[in-house]
mmCIF file of C-alpha atoms in Angstrom:
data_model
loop_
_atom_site.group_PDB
_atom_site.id
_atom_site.type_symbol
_atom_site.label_atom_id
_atom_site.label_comp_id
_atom_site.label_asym_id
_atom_site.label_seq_id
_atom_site.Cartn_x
_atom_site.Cartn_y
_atom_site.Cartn_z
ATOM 1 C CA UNK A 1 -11.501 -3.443 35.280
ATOM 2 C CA UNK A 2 -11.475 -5.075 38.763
ATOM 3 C CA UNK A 3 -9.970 -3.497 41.641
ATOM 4 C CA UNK A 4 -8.233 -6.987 42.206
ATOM 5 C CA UNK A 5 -7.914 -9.565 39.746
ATOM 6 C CA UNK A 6 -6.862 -13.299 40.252
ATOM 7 C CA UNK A 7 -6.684 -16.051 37.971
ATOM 8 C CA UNK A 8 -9.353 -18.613 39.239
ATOM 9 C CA UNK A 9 -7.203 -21.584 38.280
ATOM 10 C CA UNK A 10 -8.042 -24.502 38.827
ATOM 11 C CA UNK A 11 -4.658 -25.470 39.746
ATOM 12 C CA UNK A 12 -3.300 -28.645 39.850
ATOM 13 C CA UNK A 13 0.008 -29.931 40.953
ATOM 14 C CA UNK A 14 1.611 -32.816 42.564
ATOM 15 C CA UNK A 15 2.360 -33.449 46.298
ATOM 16 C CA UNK A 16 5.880 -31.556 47.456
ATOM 17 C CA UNK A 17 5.525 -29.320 44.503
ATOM 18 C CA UNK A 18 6.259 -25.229 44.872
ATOM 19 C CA UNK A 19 2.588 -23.493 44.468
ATOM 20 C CA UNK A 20 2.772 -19.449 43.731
ATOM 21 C CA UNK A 21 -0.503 -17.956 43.471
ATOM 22 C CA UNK A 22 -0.841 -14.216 42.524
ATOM 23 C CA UNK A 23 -3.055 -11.232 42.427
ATOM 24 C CA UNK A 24 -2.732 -7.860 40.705
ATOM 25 C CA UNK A 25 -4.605 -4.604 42.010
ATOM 26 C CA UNK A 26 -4.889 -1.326 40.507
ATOM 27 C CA UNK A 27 -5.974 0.816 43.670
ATOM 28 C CA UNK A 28 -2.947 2.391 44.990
ATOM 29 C CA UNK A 29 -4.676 3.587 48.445
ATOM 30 C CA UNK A 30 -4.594 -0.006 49.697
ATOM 31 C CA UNK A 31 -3.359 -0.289 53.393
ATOM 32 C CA UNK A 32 -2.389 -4.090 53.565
ATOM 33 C CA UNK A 33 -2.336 -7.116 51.984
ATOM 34 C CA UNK A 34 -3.924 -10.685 52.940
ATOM 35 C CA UNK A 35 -3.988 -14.247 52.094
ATOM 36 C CA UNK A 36 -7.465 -16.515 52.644
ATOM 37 C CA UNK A 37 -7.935 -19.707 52.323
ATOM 38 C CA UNK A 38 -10.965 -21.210 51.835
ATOM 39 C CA UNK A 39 -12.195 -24.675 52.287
ATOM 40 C CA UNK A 40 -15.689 -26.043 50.277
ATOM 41 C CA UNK A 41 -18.825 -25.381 52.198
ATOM 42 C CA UNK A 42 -16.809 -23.571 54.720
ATOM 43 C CA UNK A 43 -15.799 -19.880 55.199
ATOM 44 C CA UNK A 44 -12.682 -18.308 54.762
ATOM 45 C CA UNK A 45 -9.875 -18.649 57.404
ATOM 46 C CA UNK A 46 -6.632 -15.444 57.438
ATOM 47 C CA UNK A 47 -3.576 -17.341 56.201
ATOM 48 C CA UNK A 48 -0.994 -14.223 56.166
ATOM 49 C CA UNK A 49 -1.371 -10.515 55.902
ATOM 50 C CA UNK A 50 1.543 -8.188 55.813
ATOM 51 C CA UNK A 51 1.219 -3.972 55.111
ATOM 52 C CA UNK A 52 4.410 -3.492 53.521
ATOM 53 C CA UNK A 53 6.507 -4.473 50.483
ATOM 54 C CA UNK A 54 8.644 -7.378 50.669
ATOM 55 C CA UNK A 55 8.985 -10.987 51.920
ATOM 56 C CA UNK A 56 6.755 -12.545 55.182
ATOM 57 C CA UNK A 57 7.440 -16.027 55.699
ATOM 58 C CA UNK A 58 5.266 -18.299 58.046
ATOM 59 C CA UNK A 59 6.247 -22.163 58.014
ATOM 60 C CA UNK A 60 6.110 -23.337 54.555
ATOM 61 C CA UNK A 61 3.852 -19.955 53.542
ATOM 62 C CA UNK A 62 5.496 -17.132 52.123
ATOM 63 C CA UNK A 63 4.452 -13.868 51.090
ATOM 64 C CA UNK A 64 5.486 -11.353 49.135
ATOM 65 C CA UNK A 65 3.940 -8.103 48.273
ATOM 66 C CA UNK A 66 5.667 -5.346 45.402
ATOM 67 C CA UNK A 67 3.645 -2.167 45.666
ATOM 68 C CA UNK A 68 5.569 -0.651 43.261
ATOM 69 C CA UNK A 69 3.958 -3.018 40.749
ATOM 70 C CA UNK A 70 0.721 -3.696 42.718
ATOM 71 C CA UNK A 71 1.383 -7.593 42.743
ATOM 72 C CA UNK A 72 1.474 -10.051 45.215
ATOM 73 C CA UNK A 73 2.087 -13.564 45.579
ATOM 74 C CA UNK A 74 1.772 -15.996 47.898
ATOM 75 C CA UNK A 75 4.080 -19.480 48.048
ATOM 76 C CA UNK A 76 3.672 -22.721 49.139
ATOM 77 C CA UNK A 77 6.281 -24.726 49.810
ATOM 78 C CA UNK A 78 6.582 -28.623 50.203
ATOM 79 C CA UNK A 79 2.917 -28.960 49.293
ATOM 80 C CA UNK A 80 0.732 -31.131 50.590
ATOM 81 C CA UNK A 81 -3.020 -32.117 50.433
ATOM 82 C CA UNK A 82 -4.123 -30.948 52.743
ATOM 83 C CA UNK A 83 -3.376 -27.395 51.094
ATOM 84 C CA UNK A 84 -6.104 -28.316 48.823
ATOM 85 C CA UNK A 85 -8.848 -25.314 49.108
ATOM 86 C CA UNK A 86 -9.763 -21.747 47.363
ATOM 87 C CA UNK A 87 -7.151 -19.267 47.864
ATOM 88 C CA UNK A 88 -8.648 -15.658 48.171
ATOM 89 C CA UNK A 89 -5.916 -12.975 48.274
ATOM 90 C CA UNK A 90 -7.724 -9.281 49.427
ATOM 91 C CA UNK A 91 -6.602 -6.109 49.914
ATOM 92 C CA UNK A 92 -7.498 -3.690 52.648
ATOM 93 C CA UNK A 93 -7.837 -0.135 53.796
ATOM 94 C CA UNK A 94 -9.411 1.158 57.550
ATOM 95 C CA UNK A 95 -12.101 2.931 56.552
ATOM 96 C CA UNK A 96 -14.567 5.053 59.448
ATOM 97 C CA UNK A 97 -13.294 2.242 61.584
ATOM 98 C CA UNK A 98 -14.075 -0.779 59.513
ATOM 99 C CA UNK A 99 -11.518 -3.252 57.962
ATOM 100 C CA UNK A 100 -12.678 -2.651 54.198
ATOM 101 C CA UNK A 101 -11.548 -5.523 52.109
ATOM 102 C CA UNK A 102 -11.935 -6.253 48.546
ATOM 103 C CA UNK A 103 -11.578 -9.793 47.557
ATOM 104 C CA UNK A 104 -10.054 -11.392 44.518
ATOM 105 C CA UNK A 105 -11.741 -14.210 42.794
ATOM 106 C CA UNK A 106 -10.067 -17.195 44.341
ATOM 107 C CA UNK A 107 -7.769 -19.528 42.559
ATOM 108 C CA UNK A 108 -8.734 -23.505 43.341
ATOM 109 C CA UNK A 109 -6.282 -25.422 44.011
ATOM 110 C CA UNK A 110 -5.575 -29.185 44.298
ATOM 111 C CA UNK A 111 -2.561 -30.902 45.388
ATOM 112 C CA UNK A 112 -2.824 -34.453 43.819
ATOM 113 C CA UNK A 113 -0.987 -37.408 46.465
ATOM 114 C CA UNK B 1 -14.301 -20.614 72.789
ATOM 115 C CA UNK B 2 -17.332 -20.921 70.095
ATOM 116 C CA UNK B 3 -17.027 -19.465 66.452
ATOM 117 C CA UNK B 4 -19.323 -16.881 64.465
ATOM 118 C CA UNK B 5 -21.954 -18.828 63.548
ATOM 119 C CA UNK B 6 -24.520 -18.614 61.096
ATOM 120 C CA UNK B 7 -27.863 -19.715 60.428
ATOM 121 C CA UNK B 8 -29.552 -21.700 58.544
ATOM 122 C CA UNK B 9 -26.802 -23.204 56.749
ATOM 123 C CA UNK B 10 -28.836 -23.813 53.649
ATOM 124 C CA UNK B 11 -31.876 -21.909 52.406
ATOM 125 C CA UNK B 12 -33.919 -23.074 49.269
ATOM 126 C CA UNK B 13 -36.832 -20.509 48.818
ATOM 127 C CA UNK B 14 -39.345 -19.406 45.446
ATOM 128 C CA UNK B 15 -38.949 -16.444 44.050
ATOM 129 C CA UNK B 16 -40.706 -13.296 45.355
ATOM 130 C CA UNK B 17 -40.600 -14.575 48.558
ATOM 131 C CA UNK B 18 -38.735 -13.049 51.578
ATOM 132 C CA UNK B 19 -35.890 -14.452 53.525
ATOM 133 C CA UNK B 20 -33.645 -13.704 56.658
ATOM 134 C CA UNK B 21 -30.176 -15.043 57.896
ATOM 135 C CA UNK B 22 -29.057 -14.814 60.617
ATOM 136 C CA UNK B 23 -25.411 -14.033 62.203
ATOM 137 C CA UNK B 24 -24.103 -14.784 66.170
ATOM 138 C CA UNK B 25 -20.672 -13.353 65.881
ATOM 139 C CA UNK B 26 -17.801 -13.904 68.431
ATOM 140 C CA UNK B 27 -18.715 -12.843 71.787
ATOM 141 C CA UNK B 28 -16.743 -9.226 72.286
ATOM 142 C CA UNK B 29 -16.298 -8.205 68.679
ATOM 143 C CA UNK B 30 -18.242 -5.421 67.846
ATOM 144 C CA UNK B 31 -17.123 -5.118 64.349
ATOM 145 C CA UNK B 32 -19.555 -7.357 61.685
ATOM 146 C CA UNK B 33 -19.746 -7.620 58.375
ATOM 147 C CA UNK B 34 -21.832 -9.584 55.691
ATOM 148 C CA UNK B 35 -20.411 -10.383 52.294
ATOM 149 C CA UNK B 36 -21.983 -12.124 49.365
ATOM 150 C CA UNK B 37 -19.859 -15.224 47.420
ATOM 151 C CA UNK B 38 -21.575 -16.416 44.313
ATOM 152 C CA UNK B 39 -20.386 -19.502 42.152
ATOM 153 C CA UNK B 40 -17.173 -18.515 40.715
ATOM 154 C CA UNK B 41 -16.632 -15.506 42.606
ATOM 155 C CA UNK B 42 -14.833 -13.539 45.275
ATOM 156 C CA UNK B 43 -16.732 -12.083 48.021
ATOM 157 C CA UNK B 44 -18.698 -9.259 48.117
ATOM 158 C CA UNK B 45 -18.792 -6.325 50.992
ATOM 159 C CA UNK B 46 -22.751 -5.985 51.734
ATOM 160 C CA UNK B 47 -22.798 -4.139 54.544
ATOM 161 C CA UNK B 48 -20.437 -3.591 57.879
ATOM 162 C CA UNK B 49 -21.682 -2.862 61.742
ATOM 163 C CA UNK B 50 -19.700 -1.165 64.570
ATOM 164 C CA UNK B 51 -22.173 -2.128 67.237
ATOM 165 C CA UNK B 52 -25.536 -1.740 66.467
ATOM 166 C CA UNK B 53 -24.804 1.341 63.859
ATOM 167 C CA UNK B 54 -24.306 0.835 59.911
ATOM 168 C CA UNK B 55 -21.737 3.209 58.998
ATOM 169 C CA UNK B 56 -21.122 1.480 55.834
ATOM 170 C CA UNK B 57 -24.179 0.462 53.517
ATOM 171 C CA UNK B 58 -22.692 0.622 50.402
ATOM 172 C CA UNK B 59 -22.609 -2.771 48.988
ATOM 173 C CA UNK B 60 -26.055 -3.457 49.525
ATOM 174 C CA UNK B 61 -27.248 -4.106 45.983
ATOM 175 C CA UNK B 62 -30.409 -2.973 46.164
ATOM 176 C CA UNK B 63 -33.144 -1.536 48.899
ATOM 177 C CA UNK B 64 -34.777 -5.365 48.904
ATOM 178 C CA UNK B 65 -31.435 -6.050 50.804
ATOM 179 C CA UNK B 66 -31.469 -5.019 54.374
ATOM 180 C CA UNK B 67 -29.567 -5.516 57.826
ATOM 181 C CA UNK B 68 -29.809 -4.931 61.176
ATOM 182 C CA UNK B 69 -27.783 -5.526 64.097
ATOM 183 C CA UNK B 70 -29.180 -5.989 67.900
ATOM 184 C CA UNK B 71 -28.172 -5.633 71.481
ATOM 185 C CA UNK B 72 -24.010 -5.174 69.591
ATOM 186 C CA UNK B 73 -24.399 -8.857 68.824
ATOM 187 C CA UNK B 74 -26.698 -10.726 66.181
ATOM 188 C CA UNK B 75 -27.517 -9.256 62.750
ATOM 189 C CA UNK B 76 -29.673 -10.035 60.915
ATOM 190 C CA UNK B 77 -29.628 -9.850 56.732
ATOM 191 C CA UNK B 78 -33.168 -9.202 55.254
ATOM 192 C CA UNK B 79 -33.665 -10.384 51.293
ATOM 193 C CA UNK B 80 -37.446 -9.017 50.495
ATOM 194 C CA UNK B 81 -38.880 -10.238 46.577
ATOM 195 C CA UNK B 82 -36.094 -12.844 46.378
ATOM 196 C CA UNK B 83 -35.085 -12.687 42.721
ATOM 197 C CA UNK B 84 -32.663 -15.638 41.126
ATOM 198 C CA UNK B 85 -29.638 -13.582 40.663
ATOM 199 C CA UNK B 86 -29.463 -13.375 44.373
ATOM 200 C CA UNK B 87 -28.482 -17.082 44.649
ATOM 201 C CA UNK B 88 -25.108 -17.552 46.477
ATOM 202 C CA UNK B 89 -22.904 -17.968 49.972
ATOM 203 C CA UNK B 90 -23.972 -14.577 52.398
ATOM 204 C CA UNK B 91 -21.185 -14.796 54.945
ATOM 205 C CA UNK B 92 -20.806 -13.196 57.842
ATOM 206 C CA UNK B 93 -17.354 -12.216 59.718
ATOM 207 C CA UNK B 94 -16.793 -10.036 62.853
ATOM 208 C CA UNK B 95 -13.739 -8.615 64.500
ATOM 209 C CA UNK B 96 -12.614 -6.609 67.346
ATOM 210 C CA UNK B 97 -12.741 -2.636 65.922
ATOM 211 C CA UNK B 98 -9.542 -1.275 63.843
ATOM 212 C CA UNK B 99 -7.996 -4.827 63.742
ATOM 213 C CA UNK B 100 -6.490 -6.547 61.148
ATOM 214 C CA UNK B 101 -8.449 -9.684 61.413
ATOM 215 C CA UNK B 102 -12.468 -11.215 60.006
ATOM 216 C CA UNK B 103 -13.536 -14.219 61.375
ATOM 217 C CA UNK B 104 -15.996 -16.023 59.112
ATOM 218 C CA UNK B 105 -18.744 -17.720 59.902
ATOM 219 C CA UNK B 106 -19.605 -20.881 57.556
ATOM 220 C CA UNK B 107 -22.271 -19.156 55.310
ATOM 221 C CA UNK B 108 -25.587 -19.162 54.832
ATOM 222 C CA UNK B 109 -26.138 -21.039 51.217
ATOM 223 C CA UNK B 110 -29.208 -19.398 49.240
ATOM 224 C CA UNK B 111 -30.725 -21.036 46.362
ATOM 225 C CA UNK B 112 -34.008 -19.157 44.923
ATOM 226 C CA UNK B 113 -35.972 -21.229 42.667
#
């Protein structure tokens, strides 16, 4: 089993429409929390990261971590196409000094005009 | 101010033979990293630098993959015996040390025939 697991999608919805994507993890020792997104042929830019349980909103992003159930999601709100890209949600813990991060999958999304 | 940046962008080499890519990260951060994407997949921790020190080795995947980092700015990633399997994105990320945030870099993309 995967330390994190994400469903790769694709997903497809319409313009203005309410995305959630979610990962599960199973490693309990997990510091804080982090949402990626990724466009093709580039490399990933930090969306949101948050180190607790609960609700983080930024602009139309929300997230929302439940460490009691080792899930998090992250929302989209008012979609638009530009939100079109790879969403990578990781999980991190400060190890020796370095940021260790283990990455889910990605789910693909695709907001359609 | 400029990016991390990586180089080449694209690499298409035979099999057996040896290859290097290369990483300028932002100037100040001392923290680097190199991950691995491949096609359908989340990324992969190779290998993380605090200055010119590897504290971390452990996702190397084998001792034909090495690193090396120089004057606490460029690294380079050293694939010796290329094999097929090691086809994908290598990105590269740095940070300032014990923060929160990776930069990427765009990836190097590695195709071995």
């Amino acid at each position: 089993q995967k330390e994190v697991e994400q469903d790769p999608g694709p997903l497809s919805v319409p313009e203005g429409a309410i995305v959630s994507l979610n990962c599960t993890y199973s490693n309990s020792a997990f510091q804080y929390f982090m949402w990626y997104r990724q466009y093709s042929r580039k490399g990933p830019e930090l969306l949101m990261y948050t180190y607790s349980s609960g609700n983080k909103e930024d602009g139309r992003f929300t997230a929302q971590v439940d460490k009691s159930s080792k899930y998090i999601s992250l929302f989209i709100r008012d979609s638009q196409p530009s939100d079109s890209a790879t969403y990578l949600c990781a999980m991190g813990s400060l190890i020796q000094g370095a940021q260790k991060l283990v990455f889910g999958q990605g789910t693909r999304l695709t907001i359609n005009p | 101010g400029a990016g991390v940046s990586q180089s080449p962008s694209n690499k298409v080499t035979e099999k057996g033979k040896d290859v290097e890519l290369r990483c300028d990260p932002i100037s100040g951060h001392t923290a680097l990293y190199w991950y691995r994407q491949s096609l359908g997949q989340g990324l992969e921790f190779l290998i993380y630098f605090q200055g010119n020190s590897a504290p971390d080795k452990s996702g190397l995947p084998s001792d034909r993959f090495s690193a090396e980092r120089t004057g606490g700015s460029v690294s380079t990633l050293t694939i010796q015996r290329t094999q097929q399997e090691d086809s994908a994105v290598y990105l590269c990320a740095s940070s300032l040390p014990r923060t929160d945030t990776q930069y990427f870099g765009p990836g190097t993309r590695l195709t071995v025939l």
